[in-house]
XYZ file of C-alpha atoms in Angstrom:
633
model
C 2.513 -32.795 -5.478
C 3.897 -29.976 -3.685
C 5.994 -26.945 -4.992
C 7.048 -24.111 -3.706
C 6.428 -20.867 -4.965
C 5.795 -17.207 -3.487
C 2.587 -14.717 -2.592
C 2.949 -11.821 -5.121
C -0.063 -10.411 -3.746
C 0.287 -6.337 -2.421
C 1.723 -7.562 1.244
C 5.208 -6.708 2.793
C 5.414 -9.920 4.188
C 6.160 -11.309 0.498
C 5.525 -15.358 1.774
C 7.649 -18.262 0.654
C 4.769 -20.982 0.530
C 4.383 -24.466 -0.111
C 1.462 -25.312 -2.379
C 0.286 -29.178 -2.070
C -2.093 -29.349 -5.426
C -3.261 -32.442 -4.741
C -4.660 -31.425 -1.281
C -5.502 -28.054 -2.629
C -3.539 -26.419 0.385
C -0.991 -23.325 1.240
C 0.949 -23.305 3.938
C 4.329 -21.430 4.286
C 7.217 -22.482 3.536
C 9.461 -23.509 7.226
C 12.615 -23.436 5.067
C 11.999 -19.482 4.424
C 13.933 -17.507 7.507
C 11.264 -15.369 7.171
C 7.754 -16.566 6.816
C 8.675 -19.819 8.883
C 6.304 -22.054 7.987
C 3.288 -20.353 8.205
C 1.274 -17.752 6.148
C -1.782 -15.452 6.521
C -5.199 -16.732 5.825
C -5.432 -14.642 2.774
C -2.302 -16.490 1.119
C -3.701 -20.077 2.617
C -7.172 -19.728 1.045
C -6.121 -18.698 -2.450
C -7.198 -21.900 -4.239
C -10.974 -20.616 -3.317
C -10.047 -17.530 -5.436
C -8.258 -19.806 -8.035
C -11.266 -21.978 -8.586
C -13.696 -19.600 -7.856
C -17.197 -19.629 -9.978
C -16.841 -15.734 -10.192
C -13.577 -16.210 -12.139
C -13.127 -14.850 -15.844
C -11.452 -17.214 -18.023
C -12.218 -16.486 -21.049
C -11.625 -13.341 -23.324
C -14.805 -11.199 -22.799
C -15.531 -8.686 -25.742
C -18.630 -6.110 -25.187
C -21.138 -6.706 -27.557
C -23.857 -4.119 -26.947
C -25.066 -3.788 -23.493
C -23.279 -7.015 -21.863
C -20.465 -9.477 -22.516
C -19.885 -11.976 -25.391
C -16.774 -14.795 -25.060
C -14.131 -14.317 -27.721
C -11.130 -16.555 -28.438
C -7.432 -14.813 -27.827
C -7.333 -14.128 -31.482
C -10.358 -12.648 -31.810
C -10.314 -10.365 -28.579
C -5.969 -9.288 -29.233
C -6.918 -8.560 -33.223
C -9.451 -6.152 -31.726
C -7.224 -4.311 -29.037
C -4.092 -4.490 -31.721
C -6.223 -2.296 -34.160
C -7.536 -0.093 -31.776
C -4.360 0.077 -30.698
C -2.364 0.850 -33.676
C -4.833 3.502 -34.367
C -4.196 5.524 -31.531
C -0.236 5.196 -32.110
C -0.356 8.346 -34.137
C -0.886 10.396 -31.115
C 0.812 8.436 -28.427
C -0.355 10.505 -25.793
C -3.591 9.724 -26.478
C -3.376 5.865 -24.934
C -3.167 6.124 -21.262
C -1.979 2.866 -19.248
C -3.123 2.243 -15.660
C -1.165 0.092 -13.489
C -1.514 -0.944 -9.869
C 0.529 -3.296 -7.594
C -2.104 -6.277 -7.307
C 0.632 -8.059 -9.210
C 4.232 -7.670 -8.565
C 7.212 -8.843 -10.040
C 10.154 -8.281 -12.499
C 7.932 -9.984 -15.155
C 5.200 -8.373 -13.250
C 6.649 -4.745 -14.768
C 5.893 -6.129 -18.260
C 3.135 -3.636 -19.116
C 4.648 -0.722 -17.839
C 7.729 -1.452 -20.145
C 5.439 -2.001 -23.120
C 3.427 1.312 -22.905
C 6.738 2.954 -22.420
C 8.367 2.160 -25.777
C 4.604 3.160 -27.121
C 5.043 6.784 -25.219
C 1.678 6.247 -23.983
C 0.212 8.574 -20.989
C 0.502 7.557 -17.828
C -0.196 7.851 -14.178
C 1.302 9.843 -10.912
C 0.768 10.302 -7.749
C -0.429 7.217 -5.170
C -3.480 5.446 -3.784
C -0.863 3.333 -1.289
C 2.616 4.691 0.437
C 4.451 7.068 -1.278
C 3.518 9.948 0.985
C 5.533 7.757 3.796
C 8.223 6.890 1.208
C 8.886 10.471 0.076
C 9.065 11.102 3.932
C 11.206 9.164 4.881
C 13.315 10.355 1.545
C 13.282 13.555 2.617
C 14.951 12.568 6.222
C 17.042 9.360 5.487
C 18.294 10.259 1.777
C 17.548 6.700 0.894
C 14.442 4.459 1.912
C 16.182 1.525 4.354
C 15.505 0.089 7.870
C 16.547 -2.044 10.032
C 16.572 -5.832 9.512
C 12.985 -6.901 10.481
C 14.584 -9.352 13.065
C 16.294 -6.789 14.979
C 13.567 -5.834 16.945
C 14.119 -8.997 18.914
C 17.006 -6.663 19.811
C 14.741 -3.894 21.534
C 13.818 -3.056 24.940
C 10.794 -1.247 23.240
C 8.954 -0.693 20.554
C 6.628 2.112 19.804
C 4.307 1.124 17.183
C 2.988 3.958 15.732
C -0.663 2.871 13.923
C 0.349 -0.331 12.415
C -2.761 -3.133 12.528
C -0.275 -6.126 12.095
C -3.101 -8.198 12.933
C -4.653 -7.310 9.902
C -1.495 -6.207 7.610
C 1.582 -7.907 8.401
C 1.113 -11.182 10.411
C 5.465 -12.311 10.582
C 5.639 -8.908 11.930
C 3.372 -9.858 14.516
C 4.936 -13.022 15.149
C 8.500 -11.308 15.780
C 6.726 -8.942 18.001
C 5.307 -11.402 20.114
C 8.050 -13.130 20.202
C 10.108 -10.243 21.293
C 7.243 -9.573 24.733
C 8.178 -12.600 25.200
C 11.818 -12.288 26.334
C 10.757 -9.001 27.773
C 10.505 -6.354 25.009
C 7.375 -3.667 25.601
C 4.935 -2.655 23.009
C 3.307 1.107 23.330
C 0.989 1.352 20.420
C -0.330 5.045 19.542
C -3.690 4.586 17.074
C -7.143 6.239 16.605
C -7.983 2.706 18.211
C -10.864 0.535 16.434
C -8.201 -1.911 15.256
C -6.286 -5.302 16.805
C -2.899 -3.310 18.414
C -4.584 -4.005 21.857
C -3.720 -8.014 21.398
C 0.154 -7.376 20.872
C 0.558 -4.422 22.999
C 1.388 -3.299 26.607
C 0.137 0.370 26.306
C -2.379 1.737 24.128
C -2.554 5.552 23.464
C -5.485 6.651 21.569
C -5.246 9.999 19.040
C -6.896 12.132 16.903
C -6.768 10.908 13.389
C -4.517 12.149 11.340
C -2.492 14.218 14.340
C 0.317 12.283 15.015
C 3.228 15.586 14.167
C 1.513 17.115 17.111
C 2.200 14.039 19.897
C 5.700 13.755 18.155
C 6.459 17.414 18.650
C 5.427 17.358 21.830
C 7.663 14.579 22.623
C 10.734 16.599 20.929
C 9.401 19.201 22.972
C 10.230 17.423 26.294
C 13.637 16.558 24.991
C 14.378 19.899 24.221
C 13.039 20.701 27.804
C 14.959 17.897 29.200
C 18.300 19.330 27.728
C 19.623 15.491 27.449
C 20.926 15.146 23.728
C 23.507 13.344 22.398
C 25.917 16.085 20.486
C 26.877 13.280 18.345
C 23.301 12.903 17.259
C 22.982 16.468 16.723
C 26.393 16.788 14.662
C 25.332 14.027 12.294
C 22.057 16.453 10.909
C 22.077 18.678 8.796
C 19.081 21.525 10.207
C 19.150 20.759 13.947
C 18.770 24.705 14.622
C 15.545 24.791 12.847
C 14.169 21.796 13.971
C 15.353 23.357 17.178
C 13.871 26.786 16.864
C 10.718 25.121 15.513
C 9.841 23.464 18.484
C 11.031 26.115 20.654
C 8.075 27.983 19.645
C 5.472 25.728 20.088
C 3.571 24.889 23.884
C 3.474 21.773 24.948
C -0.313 22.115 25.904
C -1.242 23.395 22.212
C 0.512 20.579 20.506
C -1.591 17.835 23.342
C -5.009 19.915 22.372
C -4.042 19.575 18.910
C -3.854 15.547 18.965
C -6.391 15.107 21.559
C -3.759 13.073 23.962
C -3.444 13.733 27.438
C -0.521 15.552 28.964
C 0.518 12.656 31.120
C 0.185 10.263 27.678
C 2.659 12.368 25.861
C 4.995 12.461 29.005
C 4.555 8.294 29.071
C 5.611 8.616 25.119
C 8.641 10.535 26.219
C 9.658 8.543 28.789
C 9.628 5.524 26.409
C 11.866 7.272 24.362
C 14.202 8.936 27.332
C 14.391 5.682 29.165
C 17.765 3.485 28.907
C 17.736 0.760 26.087
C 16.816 0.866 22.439
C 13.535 1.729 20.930
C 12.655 0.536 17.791
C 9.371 2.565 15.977
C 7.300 0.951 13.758
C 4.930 3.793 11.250
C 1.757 2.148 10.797
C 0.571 2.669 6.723
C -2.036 4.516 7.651
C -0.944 7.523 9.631
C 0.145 9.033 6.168
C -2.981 8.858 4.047
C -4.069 12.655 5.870
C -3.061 15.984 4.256
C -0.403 16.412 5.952
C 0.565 12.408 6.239
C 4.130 12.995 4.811
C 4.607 15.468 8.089
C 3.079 13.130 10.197
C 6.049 10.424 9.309
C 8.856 12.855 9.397
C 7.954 13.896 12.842
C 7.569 10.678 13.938
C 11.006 9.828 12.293
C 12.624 12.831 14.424
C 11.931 11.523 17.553
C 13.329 8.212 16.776
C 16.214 9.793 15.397
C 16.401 12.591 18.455
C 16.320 9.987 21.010
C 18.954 8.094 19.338
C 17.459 5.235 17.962
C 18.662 5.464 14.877
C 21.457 3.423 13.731
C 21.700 1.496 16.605
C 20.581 -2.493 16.978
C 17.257 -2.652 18.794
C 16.670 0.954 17.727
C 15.529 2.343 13.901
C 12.260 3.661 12.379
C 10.176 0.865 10.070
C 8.164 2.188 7.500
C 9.138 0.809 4.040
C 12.057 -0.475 1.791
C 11.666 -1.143 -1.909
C 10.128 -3.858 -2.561
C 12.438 -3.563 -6.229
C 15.125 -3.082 -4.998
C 17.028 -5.975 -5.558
C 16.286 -6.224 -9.008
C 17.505 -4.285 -12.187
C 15.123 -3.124 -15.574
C 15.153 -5.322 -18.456
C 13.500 -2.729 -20.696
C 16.016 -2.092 -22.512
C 16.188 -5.688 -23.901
C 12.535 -4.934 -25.746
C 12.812 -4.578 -29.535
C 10.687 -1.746 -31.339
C 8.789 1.231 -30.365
C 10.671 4.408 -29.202
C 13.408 4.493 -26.147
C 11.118 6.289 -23.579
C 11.199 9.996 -23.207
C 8.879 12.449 -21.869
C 5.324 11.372 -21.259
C 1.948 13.069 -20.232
C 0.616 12.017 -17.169
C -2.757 12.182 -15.557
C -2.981 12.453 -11.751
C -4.278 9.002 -10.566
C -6.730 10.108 -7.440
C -8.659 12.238 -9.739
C -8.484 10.328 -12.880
C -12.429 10.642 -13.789
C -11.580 15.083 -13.479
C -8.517 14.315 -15.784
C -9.702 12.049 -18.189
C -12.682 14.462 -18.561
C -10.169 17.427 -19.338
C -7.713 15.716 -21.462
C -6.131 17.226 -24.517
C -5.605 15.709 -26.655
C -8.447 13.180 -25.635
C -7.575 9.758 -24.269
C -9.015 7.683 -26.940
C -7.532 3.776 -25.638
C -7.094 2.835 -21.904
C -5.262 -0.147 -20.994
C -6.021 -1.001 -17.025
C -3.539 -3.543 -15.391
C -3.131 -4.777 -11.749
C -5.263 -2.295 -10.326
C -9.259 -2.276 -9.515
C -8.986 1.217 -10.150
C -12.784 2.618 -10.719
C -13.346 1.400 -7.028
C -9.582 2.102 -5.236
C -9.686 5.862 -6.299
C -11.844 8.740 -4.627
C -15.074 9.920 -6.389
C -14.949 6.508 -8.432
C -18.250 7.429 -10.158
C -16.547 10.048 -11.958
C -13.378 7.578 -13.027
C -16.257 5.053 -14.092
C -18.305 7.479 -16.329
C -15.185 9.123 -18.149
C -14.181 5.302 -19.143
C -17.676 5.179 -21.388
C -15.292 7.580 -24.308
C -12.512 6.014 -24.897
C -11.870 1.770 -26.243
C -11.023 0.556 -22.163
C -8.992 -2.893 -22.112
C -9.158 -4.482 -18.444
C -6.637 -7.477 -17.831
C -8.839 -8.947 -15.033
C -10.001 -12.185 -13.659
C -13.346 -10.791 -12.287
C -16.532 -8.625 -12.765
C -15.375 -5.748 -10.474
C -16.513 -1.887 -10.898
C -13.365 -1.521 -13.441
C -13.709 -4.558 -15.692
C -17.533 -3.642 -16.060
C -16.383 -0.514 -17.643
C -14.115 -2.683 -20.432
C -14.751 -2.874 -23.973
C -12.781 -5.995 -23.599
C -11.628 -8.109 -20.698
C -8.778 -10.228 -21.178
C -8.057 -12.818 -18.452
C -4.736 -13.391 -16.513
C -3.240 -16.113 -15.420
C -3.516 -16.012 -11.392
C -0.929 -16.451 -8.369
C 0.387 -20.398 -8.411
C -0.560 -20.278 -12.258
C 2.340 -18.220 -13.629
C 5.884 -18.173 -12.710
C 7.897 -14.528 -11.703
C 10.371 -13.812 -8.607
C 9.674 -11.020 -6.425
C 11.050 -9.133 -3.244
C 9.688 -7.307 -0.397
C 8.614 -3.881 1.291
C 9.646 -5.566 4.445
C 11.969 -8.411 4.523
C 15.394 -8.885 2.472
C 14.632 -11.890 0.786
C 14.093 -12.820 -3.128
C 11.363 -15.238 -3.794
C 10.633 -17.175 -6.656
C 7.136 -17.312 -7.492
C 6.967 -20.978 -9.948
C 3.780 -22.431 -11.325
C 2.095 -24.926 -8.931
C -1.127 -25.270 -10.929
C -1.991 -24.951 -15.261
C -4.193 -21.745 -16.100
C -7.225 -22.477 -15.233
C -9.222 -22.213 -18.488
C -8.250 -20.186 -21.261
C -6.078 -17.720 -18.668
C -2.718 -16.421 -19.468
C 0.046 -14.955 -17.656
C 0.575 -11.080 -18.159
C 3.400 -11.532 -19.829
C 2.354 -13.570 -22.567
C -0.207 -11.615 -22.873
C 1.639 -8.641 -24.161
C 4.287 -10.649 -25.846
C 1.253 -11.930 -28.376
C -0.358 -7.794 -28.518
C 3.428 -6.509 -29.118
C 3.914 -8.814 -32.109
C 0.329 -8.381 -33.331
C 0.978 -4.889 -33.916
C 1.501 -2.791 -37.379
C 4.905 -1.985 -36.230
C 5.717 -4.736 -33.234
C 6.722 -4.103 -30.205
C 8.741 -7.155 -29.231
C 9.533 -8.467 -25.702
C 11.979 -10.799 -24.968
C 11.969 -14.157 -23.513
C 11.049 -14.322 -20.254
C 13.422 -16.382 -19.108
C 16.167 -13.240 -19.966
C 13.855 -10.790 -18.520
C 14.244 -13.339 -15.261
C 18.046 -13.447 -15.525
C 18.673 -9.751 -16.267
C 16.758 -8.519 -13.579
C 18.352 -10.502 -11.224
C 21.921 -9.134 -12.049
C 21.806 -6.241 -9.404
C 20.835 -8.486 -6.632
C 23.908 -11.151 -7.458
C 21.288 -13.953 -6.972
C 20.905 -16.356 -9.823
C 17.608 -17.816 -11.190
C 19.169 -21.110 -10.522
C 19.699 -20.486 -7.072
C 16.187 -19.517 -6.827
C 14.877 -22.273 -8.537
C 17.054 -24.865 -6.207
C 16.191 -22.872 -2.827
C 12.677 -21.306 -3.352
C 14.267 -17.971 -2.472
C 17.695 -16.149 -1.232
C 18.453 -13.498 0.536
C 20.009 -10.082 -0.626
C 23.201 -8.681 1.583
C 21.643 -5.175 3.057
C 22.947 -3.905 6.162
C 21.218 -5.659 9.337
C 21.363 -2.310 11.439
C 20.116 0.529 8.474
C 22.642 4.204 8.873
C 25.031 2.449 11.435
C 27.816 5.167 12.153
C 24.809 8.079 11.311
C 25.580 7.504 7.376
C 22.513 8.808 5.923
C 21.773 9.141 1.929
C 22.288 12.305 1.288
C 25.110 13.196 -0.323
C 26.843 14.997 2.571
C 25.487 12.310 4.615
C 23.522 14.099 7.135
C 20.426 13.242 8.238
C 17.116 16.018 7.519
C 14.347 17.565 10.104
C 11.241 18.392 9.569
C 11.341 22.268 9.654
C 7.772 23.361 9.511
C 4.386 22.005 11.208
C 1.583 22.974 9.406
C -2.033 23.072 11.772
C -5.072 20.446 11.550
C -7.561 22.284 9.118
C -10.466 23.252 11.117
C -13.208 20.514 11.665
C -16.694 21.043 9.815
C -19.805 21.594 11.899
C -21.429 19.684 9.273
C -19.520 17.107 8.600
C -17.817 16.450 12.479
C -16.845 12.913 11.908
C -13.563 11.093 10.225
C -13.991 8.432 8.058
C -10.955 5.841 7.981
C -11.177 3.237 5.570
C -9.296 0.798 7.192
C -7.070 -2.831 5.588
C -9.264 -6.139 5.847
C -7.860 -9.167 7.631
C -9.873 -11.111 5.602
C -9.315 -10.364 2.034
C -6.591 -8.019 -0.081
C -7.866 -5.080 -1.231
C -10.794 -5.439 -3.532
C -10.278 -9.528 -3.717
C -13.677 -9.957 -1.892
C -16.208 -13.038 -3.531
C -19.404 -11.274 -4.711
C -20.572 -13.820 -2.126
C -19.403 -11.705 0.758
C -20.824 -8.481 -0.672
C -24.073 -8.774 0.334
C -26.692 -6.890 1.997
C -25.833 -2.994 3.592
C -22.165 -2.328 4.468
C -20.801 -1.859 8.048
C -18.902 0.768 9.847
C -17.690 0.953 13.302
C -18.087 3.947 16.034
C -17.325 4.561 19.631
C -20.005 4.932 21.944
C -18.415 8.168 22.934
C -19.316 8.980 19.471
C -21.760 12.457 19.501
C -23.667 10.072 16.570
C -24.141 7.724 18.415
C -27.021 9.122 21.139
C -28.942 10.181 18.724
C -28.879 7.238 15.935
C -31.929 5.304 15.433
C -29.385 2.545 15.121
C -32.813 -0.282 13.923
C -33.160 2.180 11.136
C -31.701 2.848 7.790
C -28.767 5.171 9.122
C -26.781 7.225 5.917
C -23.157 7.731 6.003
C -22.640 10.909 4.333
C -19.796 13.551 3.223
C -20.474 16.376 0.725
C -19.907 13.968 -1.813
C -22.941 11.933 -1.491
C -24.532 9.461 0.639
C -24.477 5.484 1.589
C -26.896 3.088 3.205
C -24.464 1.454 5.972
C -25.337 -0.350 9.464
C -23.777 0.742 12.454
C -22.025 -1.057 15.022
C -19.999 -0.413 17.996
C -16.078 -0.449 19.025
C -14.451 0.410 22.534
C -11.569 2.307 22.872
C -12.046 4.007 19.255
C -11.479 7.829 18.587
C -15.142 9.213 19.606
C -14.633 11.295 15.979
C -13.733 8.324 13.913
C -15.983 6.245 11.493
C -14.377 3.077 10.573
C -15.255 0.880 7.229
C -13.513 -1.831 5.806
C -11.639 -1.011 2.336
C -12.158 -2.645 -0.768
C -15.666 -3.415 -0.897
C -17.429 -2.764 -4.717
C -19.476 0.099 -6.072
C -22.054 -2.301 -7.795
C -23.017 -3.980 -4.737
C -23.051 -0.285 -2.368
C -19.910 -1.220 -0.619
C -17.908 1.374 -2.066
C -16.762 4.175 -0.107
C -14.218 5.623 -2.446
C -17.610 7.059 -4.083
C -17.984 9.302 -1.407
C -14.648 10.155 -0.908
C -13.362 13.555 -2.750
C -9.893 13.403 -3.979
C -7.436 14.851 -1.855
C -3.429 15.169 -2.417
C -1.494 14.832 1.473
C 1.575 16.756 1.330
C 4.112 14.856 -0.491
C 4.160 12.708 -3.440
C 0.561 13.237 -4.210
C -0.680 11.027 -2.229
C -4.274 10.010 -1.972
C -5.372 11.624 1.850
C -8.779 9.037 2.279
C -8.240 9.359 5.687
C -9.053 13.234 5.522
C -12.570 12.838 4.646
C -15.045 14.131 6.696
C -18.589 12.570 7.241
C -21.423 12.199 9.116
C -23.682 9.489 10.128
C -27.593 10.166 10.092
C -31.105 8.594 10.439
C -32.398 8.413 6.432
């Protein structure tokens, strides 16, 4: 039997698939414009993850110093009188939720622990520093249609890995060289741009404001701007008198790239034709990551290459866009007002110094112990308080539970979900039963609201569906008939230089702040860099085995003096980790790349030698800002 359903795992590509459960296969769906028939092998493996032996499914309730099995009753009686207890100071529950589930049923929780007035979360461990970026110049977060850059005589792809991240956006790309389209890519290097690209410009980490200024440098030099360009901005003179006062030899030193590189990035730019620029995720988890987009965003938007087909500046659309709340629909608790919230990046530091104390934790969608920096300190302030982990495995948060309740997987529940990438709805419909005693989210906190002193009720979710579908003007029938549909948004984004702002003018950056100073003790960058093979923290125990590896240049001033047959120690001033060391050409001599994702328990963590950081906007997480060293133990 085959159905078709939809990937709600954390990927812009947001697959239409086919699922044959018979067969036990995923392919994608050829009927979907934009996944055409073919997925990534995350998405085409998944049943391995479905029918995993590692998998949870049953309620797990801590019973001295492991785990016991406990029915649903049993386990929801528990959390529904710890909960109700804690009710009388509602600040004093705190709910964590990540995006390793999305959805509009998929916002379930986060509705529920509303109408409690629970604390909550800010800040971001993902792309908000890019989003609030690209805010800050735009007005509103849109870009062009994916399959306009079939459109462009270029394309400058500034640190995206869509080998590893995005693989339809690879396919257009390639498909775009094809007919004749170039590909520049600027990166620290260490990753798979060199398969789709023409050019490959290698940078310091973390330094990208500096190329772009120099770039807007040599347009300023150049003298050719369009006035209507300039007229549809609102700060052109001090974007102007900015880079006026900066040398074009400073702002090379500063990103490590050559003079005649940055002249080659201009002359991409300057050339006839439309440029499109594609803002890798990466580029933004630095301190000053937020600057880094908004320069970059500049020079597409200086070279004018904005609003133009073949032209525009990817980085992110709302992947909830399309769709409406239905929170309002939930009966009992309190309308939502004013809540406490604890910054996520250094949640071990502000669970420590809460006041009142957090007393009940309830940890959604999100392997947060290991995603966050210093995740030793996150996993030892989770001993106070009752901890309630809606997980399907034994990862470095669920160990930390008092009780684990077990979800229902992707192809085992049913939701509809859009994209950071593409325009399309998808309808996510059960291929496969829950696998033991699983349960979708949603049910899951439809049975805890009602179990509760004074219930919290949610609707059906078959209304939550409908009503949060109304904004889009795409009926769940549709959906259910097509597999998916796509929402009207403009195919060229801020055509006629119509920004978001409310006078409609586009925003400059208007200051450039300098690369803090790099420490003689720590010289080295450590980039924890997307997987190709797994999402995230979805790696088998299996595959966690033995002493993690990272990646260096032999240009590296590490590597001519590394024993590298002996235990080598990658080490910041947080601490210290056993890794193996191998080798990469073309990578950043300062850089030190590992693989995200892997677990704490198992010494493949590196978030527990990362210190939290903020980057400039949004409070964002900057990982990418931590310094190291590699040495002989």
């Amino acid at each position: 039997m085959k159905t078709v359903t939809a990937c709600t795992m954390d990927c812009g590509d947001a697959c239409s698939l086919l699922v044959d459960t018979d067969k036990k296969t995923v392919r994608g769906n050829p009927k979907h414009p934009f996944t055409k028939g073919f997925c990534c092998k995350k998405g085409g493996r998944y049943f391995d993850r479905l029918d995993s032996d590692e998998r949870i499914t049953e309620p797990l309730v801590r019973r001295g110093g492991g785990f016991a099995p406990a029915s649903w009753d049993e386990a929801l009686g528990l959390v529904a009188e710890k909960l109700d207890a804690a009710r009388n100071a509602p600040e004093s529950i705190l709910h964590v939720h990540g995006h390793g589930y999305r959805g509009i049923l998929g916002a379930a929780s986060s509705n529920f622990f509303a109408r409690l007035g629970s604390s909550t979360t800010y800040g971001c461990v993902c792309d908000d520093t890019g989003i609030e970026a690209c805010l800050r110049d735009f007005g509103v977060l849109n870009h062009n249609d994916p399959e306009d850059i079939l459109n462009s005589d270029r394309v400058v792809n500034w640190g995206r890995d869509m080998t590893r991240c995005s693989v339809h956006q690879l396919a257009l790309l390639k498909r775009a060289r094809k007919n004749g389209t170039e590909v520049l890519t600027i990166s620290p290097g260490g990753d798979g741009t060199p398969e789709f690209s023409d050019v490959n410009v290698v940078i310091r980490p973390g330094t990208d404001r500096f190329l772009a200024a120099a770039v807007l440098k040599l347009f300023l030099e150049a003298g050719d701007l369009n006035p209507w360009v300039l007229t549809r901005t609102a700060n052109w003179p001090a974007l102007r008198g900015l880079v006026d006062g900066l040398k074009f030899r400073e702002l090379c030193a500063a990103c490590e790239v050559s003079a005649t590189d940055a002249e080659m990035v201009y002359e991409w730019y300057a050339d006839r034709g439309n440029v499109a620029t594609v803002i890798g995720w990466g580029l933004q988890r630095h301190l000053f990551g937020g600057e880094n987009v908004r320069f970059i965003n500049a020079v597409a938007m200086l070279s004018g290459n904005i609003g133009v087909r073949g032209g525009g500046s990817y980085f992110n659309i709302s992947s909830a866009r399309n769709f409406g709340s239905w929170a309002h629909l939930i009966e009992g608790g309190e309308e939502p007002g004013e809540r406490r919230r604890l910054l996520l990046q250094d949640l071990g530091a502000e669970l420590r110094r809460a006041d009142p104390p957090v007393d009940f934790v309830w940890i959604d969608g999100h392997n947060v112990v290991n995603q966050v920096p210093d995740c030793l300190a996150v996993a030892d302030a989770l001993a106070a308080p009752f901890t309630v982990v809606v997980d399907g495995f034994m990862n470095d948060t669920a160990m930390r539970a008092d009780v684990i309740l077990p979800p229902a997987l992707m192809f085992e529940r049913r939701d509809v979900l859009g994209s950071f990438v593409h325009n399309y709805v998808n309808l996510c419909a059960p291929a496969v039963a829950p696998r033991g005693l699983t349960r979708p989210d949603f049910d899951i906190l439809a049975d805890l609201g009602s179990r509760l002193r004074e219930p919290v009720r949610l609707p059906d979710a078959e209304a939550c569906l409908r009503e949060g579908l109304k904004r889009s003007n795409v009926s769940l029938d549709e959906l259910r008939e097509n597999g998916f549909a796509k929402v009207n948004h403009p195919f060229v984004a801020f055509e006629k230089l119509v920004f978001g702002h409310l006078d409609g003018l586009y925003r400059f950056p208007e200051a450039l702040h300098p690369e803090p100073e790099r420490d003689p003790d720590y010289p080295l960058q450590l980039l924890t860099l997307v997987r190709g093979e797994f999402e995230h923290t979805q790696i088998p125990e299996s595959e966690q085995r033995g002493v993690p590896t990272v990646w260096i240049s032999k240009a590296n001033p590490a590597y001519g003096v590394l024993n590298l047959s002996g235990d080598v120690n990658l080490s910041t001033d947080l601490g210290a980790m056993q890794v193996r060391v191998q080798t990469l050409d073309d990578l950043h001599p300062r850089a030190v790349i590992m693989r995200r994702g892997g677990w704490m328990k198992y010494g493949h963590g590196a978030n527990v030698i990362i210190r939290p950081m903020n980057t400039d906007m949004a409070f964002g997480t900057a990982y990418y800002s931590q310094k190291c060293r590699l040495e002989n133990r």
